[in-house]
Coordinates of N, CA and C in Angstrom, one line a residue:
M1 N 9.3 -298.8 127.7 CA 10.3 -297.5 127.9 C 10.7 -296.5 127.7
P2 N 10.7 -296.4 126.0 CA 10.8 -295.9 124.7 C 9.3 -295.4 124.5
T3 N 8.6 -295.8 124.1 CA 7.4 -295.3 124.5 C 7.4 -294.0 125.1
T4 N 7.4 -294.7 126.5 CA 7.0 -293.7 128.1 C 7.7 -292.1 127.9
S5 N 9.1 -292.8 127.4 CA 10.0 -291.3 127.2 C 10.0 -290.4 126.8
S6 N 9.1 -291.3 124.6 CA 9.2 -290.6 123.7 C 7.3 -289.8 124.1
S7 N 6.2 -290.3 125.3 CA 5.4 -289.5 125.2 C 5.9 -288.2 126.0
S8 N 6.7 -288.7 127.4 CA 6.6 -287.6 128.1 C 7.6 -286.1 127.5
V9 N 8.5 -286.8 126.7 CA 9.3 -285.8 125.7 C 8.1 -285.1 125.0
H10 N 7.3 -285.2 123.9 CA 6.7 -284.9 123.3 C 5.4 -283.6 124.0
A11 N 4.6 -284.7 125.9 CA 4.5 -283.4 126.5 C 4.5 -282.2 126.8
T12 N 6.2 -282.1 127.3 CA 7.4 -281.4 127.5 C 7.0 -280.6 126.7
V13 N 7.2 -280.8 125.4 CA 7.6 -280.2 124.1 C 6.1 -279.1 124.3
S14 N 5.3 -279.9 124.1 CA 3.7 -279.6 124.0 C 3.3 -278.2 125.1
F15 N 4.2 -278.5 126.0 CA 3.7 -277.8 127.1 C 4.5 -276.3 127.3
A16 N 5.8 -276.8 126.7 CA 6.7 -275.6 126.4 C 5.8 -274.6 125.4
K17 N 5.8 -275.1 124.6 CA 5.0 -274.3 122.7 C 3.9 -273.2 123.7
E18 N 3.1 -273.8 124.7 CA 1.6 -273.1 124.6 C 2.8 -272.1 125.9
A19 N 3.5 -272.3 126.7 CA 4.2 -271.0 127.8 C 4.2 -270.3 126.5
D20 N 5.4 -270.9 125.6 CA 5.8 -269.6 125.0 C 4.3 -268.6 124.3
V21 N 3.7 -269.4 123.5 CA 2.2 -268.9 123.1 C 1.7 -267.8 123.8
A22 N 1.6 -268.5 125.4 CA 0.4 -267.6 126.4 C 0.5 -266.1 126.8
P23 N 2.3 -265.9 126.6 CA 2.1 -264.7 126.9 C 1.8 -263.6 125.6
D24 N 1.6 -263.9 124.5 CA 1.8 -263.0 123.7 C 0.6 -263.0 123.4
V25 N -0.7 -263.8 123.5 CA -2.0 -263.8 123.8 C -2.2 -263.6 125.2
L26 N -2.0 -263.4 126.2 CA -2.3 -262.3 127.2 C -1.9 -261.0 127.1
S27 N -0.8 -260.6 126.0 CA -0.3 -259.3 125.7 C -1.6 -258.3 125.1
P28 N -1.9 -257.0 125.2 CA -3.1 -256.7 124.4 C -2.4 -256.2 123.2
Q29 N -3.0 -255.9 122.3 CA -2.8 -256.2 121.1 C -2.5 -254.8 120.6
P30 N -1.8 -254.6 119.3 CA -1.7 -253.1 119.2 C -2.9 -252.3 118.5
S31 N -4.3 -253.2 118.5 CA -5.4 -253.1 118.0 C -6.0 -252.4 119.4
E32 N -5.7 -252.8 120.5 CA -6.1 -253.0 122.0 C -5.9 -251.2 122.3
K33 N -4.2 -251.9 122.4 CA -3.8 -250.6 122.7 C -4.1 -249.5 122.5
K34 N -4.1 -249.1 121.4 CA -5.4 -248.1 120.8 C -5.7 -247.8 121.1
A35 N -7.3 -248.7 120.8 CA -8.5 -248.9 121.8 C -8.4 -247.7 123.2
N36 N -7.7 -249.2 124.2 CA -7.3 -248.0 125.4 C -7.1 -246.9 125.3
S37 N -5.9 -246.1 124.4 CA -5.5 -245.2 124.8 C -6.5 -244.1 124.4
A38 N -7.5 -244.3 123.2 CA -8.7 -243.6 122.6 C -9.4 -243.4 124.3
Q39 N -9.8 -244.9 125.0 CA -10.5 -244.4 125.7 C -10.2 -244.0 126.9
E40 N -8.5 -243.5 127.1 CA -8.3 -243.0 127.9 C -8.6 -241.1 127.9
S41 N -8.3 -241.3 126.9 CA -8.1 -239.9 126.1 C -9.8 -239.0 125.9
E42 N -10.6 -240.1 125.8 CA -12.1 -240.3 126.0 C -12.3 -239.6 127.6
S43 N -12.0 -240.6 128.1 CA -11.7 -240.1 129.5 C -11.9 -239.3 130.1
F44 N -10.4 -238.8 129.3 CA -10.1 -237.3 130.7 C -10.3 -236.2 129.8
V45 N -10.6 -236.0 128.5 CA -11.1 -235.2 127.7 C -12.7 -234.9 128.7
T46 N -13.6 -236.0 128.4 CA -14.7 -235.7 129.6 C -14.7 -235.9 130.8
G47 N -13.7 -236.8 131.3 CA -12.9 -236.5 132.6 C -13.8 -236.7 134.4
D48 N -13.2 -237.5 135.1 CA -14.0 -237.3 136.2 C -13.3 -236.8 136.6
I49 N -13.4 -237.1 138.3 CA -13.1 -236.3 139.2 C -11.4 -236.1 139.4
Q50 N -10.9 -237.4 139.1 CA -9.4 -237.2 139.0 C -8.6 -237.0 137.8
T51 N -9.1 -237.0 136.8 CA -8.6 -236.6 135.3 C -9.1 -235.1 135.2
T52 N -9.5 -234.8 136.0 CA -10.3 -233.1 135.6 C -9.3 -232.6 136.3
S53 N -8.6 -233.1 138.2 CA -8.2 -232.2 139.0 C -6.6 -231.8 138.3
Q54 N -6.1 -233.5 138.0 CA -4.9 -233.1 136.7 C -5.1 -231.7 135.7
L55 N -6.3 -232.4 135.2 CA -6.2 -230.5 133.8 C -5.6 -229.4 134.8
L56 N -6.9 -229.8 135.8 CA -6.9 -227.5 137.0 C -5.3 -227.9 136.6
K57 N -4.6 -229.0 137.6 CA -3.5 -228.4 138.0 C -2.1 -227.7 137.1
A58 N -2.1 -228.5 135.9 CA -1.7 -228.2 134.7 C -1.4 -227.4 134.6
V59 N -3.1 -226.3 133.7 CA -3.7 -225.2 133.9 C -2.7 -224.6 135.1
D60 N -3.1 -224.4 136.1 CA -2.5 -223.7 137.2 C -1.1 -224.2 137.0
D61 N -0.1 -224.6 136.9 CA 1.3 -224.4 136.5 C 2.1 -223.7 135.4
I62 N 1.2 -223.9 134.6 CA 1.5 -223.7 133.0 C 1.1 -221.5 133.3
Y63 N -0.1 -221.6 133.8 CA -0.2 -220.1 134.0 C 0.8 -219.2 134.9
R64 N 0.9 -220.0 136.3 CA 1.8 -219.4 136.9 C 3.2 -219.3 136.6
K65 N 3.3 -220.1 135.5 CA 5.4 -220.3 134.6 C 5.6 -219.1 133.4
C66 N 3.9 -218.9 132.9 CA 4.1 -218.2 131.9 C 4.7 -217.0 131.5
D67 N 5.2 -216.8 130.1 CA 5.7 -215.3 130.8 C 4.2 -214.1 130.1
K68 N 4.1 -213.5 131.4 CA 3.3 -212.3 131.0 C 2.9 -211.5 130.2
D69 N 3.7 -211.2 130.0 CA 4.3 -209.8 128.4 C 3.5 -210.7 127.2
T70 N 3.7 -211.8 127.1 CA 3.3 -212.1 125.9 C 2.7 -213.6 125.9
A71 N 2.4 -214.4 127.1 CA 1.2 -214.9 127.3 C 0.0 -214.7 127.3
T72 N -1.3 -215.6 126.2 CA -2.4 -215.2 125.8 C -3.0 -216.8 125.9
V73 N -4.1 -216.1 125.6 CA -5.2 -217.4 126.3 C -5.2 -218.9 125.1
K74 N -4.5 -218.0 123.6 CA -4.2 -219.3 122.9 C -3.5 -219.9 123.6
S75 N -2.1 -219.1 123.8 CA -1.4 -220.1 124.1 C -1.3 -221.0 124.9
L76 N -1.4 -220.3 125.9 CA -1.7 -221.4 127.3 C -2.6 -222.7 127.0
V77 N -3.4 -222.0 125.9 CA -4.3 -223.6 125.5 C -3.8 -224.9 124.6
S78 N -2.9 -224.5 124.0 CA -1.8 -225.2 123.6 C -1.0 -226.0 124.3
S79 N -0.1 -224.5 125.1 CA 0.6 -225.2 126.2 C -0.1 -226.4 127.5
V80 N -1.2 -226.1 127.1 CA -1.9 -227.5 127.6 C -2.5 -228.3 126.9
A81 N -2.3 -228.6 125.7 CA -2.3 -229.5 124.6 C -0.6 -230.6 124.6
D82 N -0.2 -229.3 124.6 CA 1.5 -230.1 124.3 C 1.9 -230.5 125.7
H83 N 1.4 -230.4 126.5 CA 1.8 -230.9 127.9 C 1.4 -232.0 128.0
F84 N -0.1 -232.7 128.3 CA 0.0 -233.6 128.0 C -0.1 -234.9 126.9
G85 N 0.7 -234.0 125.9 CA 0.6 -234.8 124.8 C 0.0 -235.1 123.4
L86 N -1.2 -233.7 123.5 CA -2.5 -234.2 122.8 C -2.9 -233.3 121.7
S87 N -2.1 -234.4 119.9 CA -2.3 -233.0 119.1 C -3.2 -232.2 119.1
T88 N -5.2 -232.6 118.6 CA -5.7 -231.6 119.1 C -6.7 -232.1 120.4
I89 N -7.4 -231.4 120.7 CA -8.3 -231.1 121.9 C -9.6 -230.5 121.7
S90 N -10.5 -231.5 122.7 CA -12.7 -231.4 122.0 C -13.1 -230.1 122.5
K91 N -13.5 -229.4 122.2 CA -14.1 -228.3 122.9 C -14.9 -228.3 124.4
E92 N -15.1 -229.3 124.6 CA -15.1 -229.3 125.9 C -14.1 -229.0 126.9
M93 N -12.9 -229.2 126.2 CA -11.5 -229.6 127.4 C -11.0 -228.0 126.9
K94 N -11.1 -227.0 126.2 CA -10.6 -225.8 126.0 C -11.6 -225.3 126.8
N95 N -13.3 -225.0 126.6 CA -14.1 -224.7 127.7 C -13.8 -224.5 128.8
S96 N -13.1 -225.6 129.8 CA -12.6 -226.1 131.3 C -11.4 -224.9 130.8
I97 N -10.4 -225.3 129.8 CA -8.8 -224.8 130.2 C -9.5 -223.2 130.6
K98 N -9.9 -222.4 129.8 CA -10.7 -221.0 129.8 C -11.5 -220.6 130.6
E99 N -12.5 -221.5 131.4 CA -13.1 -221.0 132.1 C -12.1 -221.0 133.5
R100 N -10.6 -222.1 133.9 CA -9.7 -222.3 134.7 C -9.5 -221.0 134.5
I101 N -8.5 -220.6 133.4 CA -8.0 -219.0 133.5 C -8.7 -217.8 133.9
C102 N -9.6 -217.9 133.3 CA -11.0 -216.7 133.8 C -10.9 -217.0 135.4
L103 N -10.8 -218.0 135.6 CA -11.0 -218.3 137.7 C -9.7 -217.5 138.2
L104 N -8.3 -218.2 137.5 CA -7.3 -217.5 137.8 C -7.2 -216.1 137.6
N105 N -7.3 -215.6 136.3 CA -7.3 -213.9 136.3 C -8.5 -213.6 137.5
K106 N -9.5 -213.5 137.9 CA -10.5 -212.8 138.8 C -10.1 -212.7 140.2
S107 N -9.3 -214.5 140.5 CA -8.2 -213.8 141.9 C -7.3 -213.6 141.9
N108 N -6.5 -213.0 140.5 CA -5.1 -212.2 140.9 C -4.5 -212.4 141.8
Q109 N -4.1 -214.3 142.0 CA -3.7 -214.4 142.8 C -1.6 -213.9 142.3
Y110 N -1.2 -214.2 141.2 CA -0.3 -213.8 140.6 C -0.2 -212.5 140.0
G111 N -0.7 -211.5 139.8 CA -0.5 -209.9 139.7 C -0.7 -210.0 139.1
Y112 N -1.2 -211.2 137.8 CA -1.2 -210.4 136.3 C -2.2 -211.0 136.1
V113 N -2.9 -210.8 134.6 CA -4.1 -211.2 133.9 C -3.5 -211.6 132.6
I114 N -4.0 -212.9 132.3 CA -4.0 -213.0 130.4 C -5.1 -213.0 130.1
T115 N -4.7 -212.5 129.1 CA -5.6 -212.2 128.3 C -6.2 -212.6 126.5
Y116 N -6.6 -211.8 125.6 CA -6.6 -213.1 123.8 C -6.1 -212.6 123.4
A117 N -4.9 -211.4 123.7 CA -4.5 -210.5 123.5 C -3.0 -210.5 124.1
A118 N -2.2 -210.6 123.4 CA -0.8 -210.0 124.2 C -0.4 -208.6 125.2
K119 N -0.2 -208.9 126.2 CA -0.7 -207.6 127.4 C 0.2 -206.5 126.2
R120 N 1.4 -206.4 125.9 CA 2.2 -205.4 125.4 C 1.6 -204.7 124.7
Y121 N 1.1 -205.1 123.8 CA 0.4 -205.5 122.1 C -0.7 -204.1 122.2
K122 N -1.9 -204.9 123.0 CA -2.7 -204.5 123.3 C -2.3 -203.1 124.2
Q123 N -1.2 -202.8 125.5 CA -1.5 -201.6 125.5 C -0.6 -200.2 124.6
K124 N -0.1 -200.9 123.9 CA 0.9 -199.9 122.7 C -0.4 -200.2 121.5
R125 N -0.9 -198.6 121.2 CA -1.6 -198.3 119.5 C -1.0 -197.6 118.8
F126 N -1.4 -197.4 117.4 CA -1.0 -196.7 116.7 C -1.2 -195.4 116.6
R127 N -0.2 -194.8 116.2 CA -0.2 -193.5 116.8 C -0.2 -192.3 115.2
R128 N -1.7 -192.0 115.4 CA -2.3 -190.9 115.0 C -1.7 -189.8 114.3
D129 N -1.3 -189.4 113.2 CA -1.2 -188.3 112.6 C -2.1 -186.8 112.7
E130 N -2.0 -185.6 112.4 CA -3.1 -184.8 112.0 C -3.7 -184.6 111.3
N131 N -3.3 -185.1 110.2 CA -3.5 -185.1 108.7 C -4.6 -186.0 107.9
L132 N -3.8 -187.5 108.8 CA -4.5 -188.7 108.5 C -4.6 -189.7 109.7
S133 N -5.7 -190.2 109.3 CA -6.1 -190.8 110.5 C -6.2 -192.3 109.8
V134 N -6.0 -193.5 111.1 CA -5.4 -194.9 110.7 C -6.7 -195.0 109.3
V135 N -7.7 -194.9 109.3 CA -8.3 -195.0 108.6 C -7.8 -194.8 106.7
T136 N -8.1 -193.7 106.8 CA -7.6 -193.3 105.6 C -6.1 -193.4 105.3
R137 N -5.7 -194.1 106.0 CA -4.1 -193.6 105.8 C -3.4 -194.9 104.5
E138 N -4.6 -196.1 104.7 CA -3.8 -197.1 103.3 C -3.9 -196.8 102.5
A139 N -5.5 -195.8 102.5 CA -5.4 -195.9 100.6 C -4.8 -194.6 100.5
S140 N -3.9 -193.0 101.5 CA -3.7 -192.8 100.9 C -1.9 -192.8 100.4
H141 N -1.1 -194.0 101.0 CA -0.3 -194.3 101.1 C -0.5 -195.9 100.8
P142 N -0.5 -196.6 99.5 CA -0.6 -197.6 99.3 C 1.4 -198.5 99.9
Q143 N 1.9 -197.5 99.6 CA 3.4 -198.2 100.1 C 3.1 -199.0 101.8
Y144 N 2.3 -198.4 101.9 CA 1.8 -198.5 104.2 C 1.7 -200.7 104.0
C145 N 0.9 -200.9 102.9 CA 0.2 -201.6 102.8 C 1.2 -203.0 102.4
Q146 N 1.8 -202.5 101.2 CA 2.7 -202.7 100.3 C 3.8 -203.4 101.5
L147 N 3.9 -202.9 102.8 CA 5.3 -203.0 103.9 C 5.1 -204.1 104.8
L148 N 3.7 -203.9 105.0 CA 3.1 -204.5 105.9 C 2.8 -206.0 105.8
E149 N 2.8 -206.3 104.2 CA 2.5 -206.9 103.4 C 4.1 -207.7 103.0
Y150 N 5.2 -207.3 103.2 CA 6.1 -207.8 103.2 C 6.6 -208.1 103.9
I151 N 6.5 -207.5 105.5 CA 6.8 -208.3 106.1 C 6.4 -209.0 106.5
C152 N 4.8 -209.6 107.0 CA 4.0 -211.0 106.6 C 4.3 -211.7 106.1
Y153 N 5.1 -212.0 104.6 CA 5.6 -213.2 104.0 C 7.0 -213.2 104.3
V154 N 7.6 -212.0 104.9 CA 9.1 -212.8 105.6 C 8.8 -213.4 106.3
I155 N 8.6 -212.7 107.5 CA 8.0 -213.4 108.6 C 6.7 -214.2 109.2
E156 N 7.4 -215.4 108.7 CA 6.6 -216.7 109.4 C 5.6 -216.9 110.9
E157 N 4.3 -216.6 110.2 CA 3.5 -216.7 111.8 C 4.4 -215.3 112.8
P158 N 3.8 -214.0 111.8 CA 5.1 -213.5 112.6 C 4.4 -212.8 114.5
D159 N 5.1 -212.5 114.9 CA 5.0 -212.4 116.7 C 4.4 -211.0 116.6
A160 N 3.2 -210.9 117.8 CA 2.3 -209.8 117.4 C 2.9 -208.4 118.0
Y161 N 3.3 -208.3 119.0 CA 4.4 -207.3 119.9 C 5.4 -207.1 118.8
K162 N 6.3 -208.2 117.8 CA 7.3 -207.4 117.1 C 6.8 -206.7 116.1
L163 N 5.0 -207.0 115.2 CA 5.0 -206.7 114.4 C 4.4 -205.5 114.2
H164 N 4.1 -205.0 115.4 CA 3.6 -204.0 115.6 C 4.8 -202.9 115.9
E165 N 6.2 -203.7 116.6 CA 7.1 -202.8 116.6 C 7.7 -202.2 115.2
L166 N 7.6 -203.6 114.5 CA 7.9 -202.9 112.7 C 7.1 -202.2 112.5
V167 N 5.9 -202.1 113.0 CA 5.2 -201.2 111.8 C 5.4 -199.6 112.7
V168 N 5.6 -200.0 113.8 CA 5.9 -198.2 114.2 C 7.0 -197.5 113.3
E169 N 7.9 -198.4 113.3 CA 8.8 -198.0 112.2 C 9.0 -197.6 111.3
I170 N 7.6 -198.4 110.8 CA 7.5 -197.6 109.6 C 6.7 -196.3 109.5
E171 N 5.7 -196.7 110.4 CA 4.9 -195.1 111.0 C 6.1 -194.1 110.6
D172 N 7.2 -194.2 111.2 CA 7.8 -193.4 111.6 C 8.3 -192.8 110.3
E173 N 8.6 -193.8 109.4 CA 9.5 -193.4 108.7 C 8.4 -192.6 107.6
L174 N 7.2 -193.3 107.0 CA 5.9 -192.9 106.2 C 5.3 -191.5 106.6
F175 N 5.0 -191.3 108.3 CA 4.5 -190.0 108.8 C 5.3 -189.5 109.6
P176 N 6.3 -188.7 109.5 CA 7.1 -188.7 110.4 C 6.4 -187.4 111.3
V177 N 6.8 -186.9 112.7 CA 5.3 -186.4 113.6 C 6.5 -184.8 113.4
K178 N 6.0 -183.8 112.8 CA 6.5 -182.6 112.4 C 6.3 -181.7 113.7
K179 N 7.4 -181.3 114.3 CA 7.3 -180.5 115.2 C 6.6 -178.5 115.3
K180 N 6.3 -178.4 115.5 CA 5.5 -176.8 115.6 C 6.7 -176.2 115.7
K181 N 6.9 -175.3 114.7 CA 8.0 -174.2 115.3 C 8.0 -173.3 116.1
W182 N 8.3 -172.6 117.4 CA 8.3 -171.6 117.7 C 7.9 -170.4 117.5
V183 N 6.8 -169.8 118.0 CA 7.2 -168.3 116.7 C 6.7 -168.0 118.7
C184 N 7.1 -165.9 118.1 CA 6.3 -165.5 119.7 C 4.8 -165.1 119.2
K185 N 4.1 -164.7 120.5 CA 3.0 -164.5 120.5 C 2.4 -163.6 120.6
V186 N 3.3 -162.1 120.3 CA 3.0 -161.3 121.0 C 2.8 -160.3 119.5
E187 N 1.6 -160.0 119.8 CA 0.9 -159.7 117.7 C 2.2 -158.2 117.4
G188 N 2.3 -158.7 115.7 CA 3.6 -158.3 115.5 C 4.7 -158.4 115.2
C189 N 4.9 -159.5 116.1 CA 6.1 -160.0 116.2 C 6.2 -161.3 115.7
S190 N 7.1 -161.8 115.0 CA 7.2 -162.9 114.5 C 8.8 -163.9 114.7
S191 N 8.9 -163.0 115.5 CA 10.3 -163.6 116.4 C 10.5 -165.4 116.8
T192 N 11.3 -166.1 115.7 CA 11.8 -167.4 116.4 C 13.0 -167.9 117.7
A193 N 13.2 -166.6 117.9 CA 14.7 -166.8 118.8 C 14.0 -166.5 120.0
R194 N 14.0 -167.9 120.8 CA 13.6 -167.2 122.8 C 15.4 -168.1 123.6
G195 N 15.0 -167.7 124.5 CA 16.3 -168.3 124.7 C 15.6 -168.2 126.7
G196 N 15.5 -169.9 127.3 CA 14.7 -170.0 128.4 C 13.0 -170.1 128.1
G197 N 12.5 -169.9 127.1 CA 11.0 -170.4 126.5 C 10.3 -168.6 126.7
Y198 N 11.4 -167.6 127.2 CA 11.6 -166.2 126.6 C 11.7 -165.7 125.4
C199 N 10.8 -164.4 124.9 CA 11.2 -164.2 123.3 C 12.2 -163.4 123.5
V200 N 13.4 -163.3 122.5 CA 14.7 -162.7 122.9 C 14.8 -160.9 122.5
T201 N 13.3 -161.6 121.8 CA 13.1 -159.4 121.2 C 12.3 -159.2 122.4
H202 N 11.2 -159.3 123.3 CA 10.3 -158.7 124.1 C 11.0 -159.2 125.1
G203 N 11.4 -160.1 125.8 CA 11.8 -160.6 126.6 C 10.8 -160.6 128.1
K204 N 9.7 -161.8 126.9 CA 8.6 -161.9 128.3 C 8.0 -163.3 127.8
K205 N 8.3 -164.1 128.5 CA 7.2 -165.6 128.0 C 5.8 -165.4 127.2
T206 N 6.0 -166.6 126.2 CA 4.8 -166.2 125.0 C 4.0 -167.4 125.3

């Protein structure tokens, strides 16, 4: 009897050990999890019908909710990557996102178009004065370049629109627009006084 009981106890213990070990053996190991996640991300990038539809849906949602004045194609691509928790994305995936954005732009179903440059920044242009062009301006006024360098140094990755606003302020200070003094056009008259657009001396509009 003692022998039988000891053998049965031994069998029970060995069975318990196997039961304890089995879940660990069956559960995926960290290396296997990494491999699976890599396969999933790879299949997502190349994409079958299901994963491609998920990608396109994400692009549509982000396109619809974005700020139309400041959003760019680059920022939308980054937003899609963040949406799926991807630090880097493949060239193929970027192209797929850009193609989708292009289709949404053509459809114009949301009433706006996302471009490679911020819309508000693209519409604004540097002011040109009469004497200096934008090209010769920097050479003639080195402090203009110094101020731009200072702005880029102080502001890490400056927003294009905000940077442009600062540049406009700098231009206003360095290149003030000179208003032409009104002078009567009547020959021989140099009167600069007028009222209601009329020369005070001659009483006629010039």
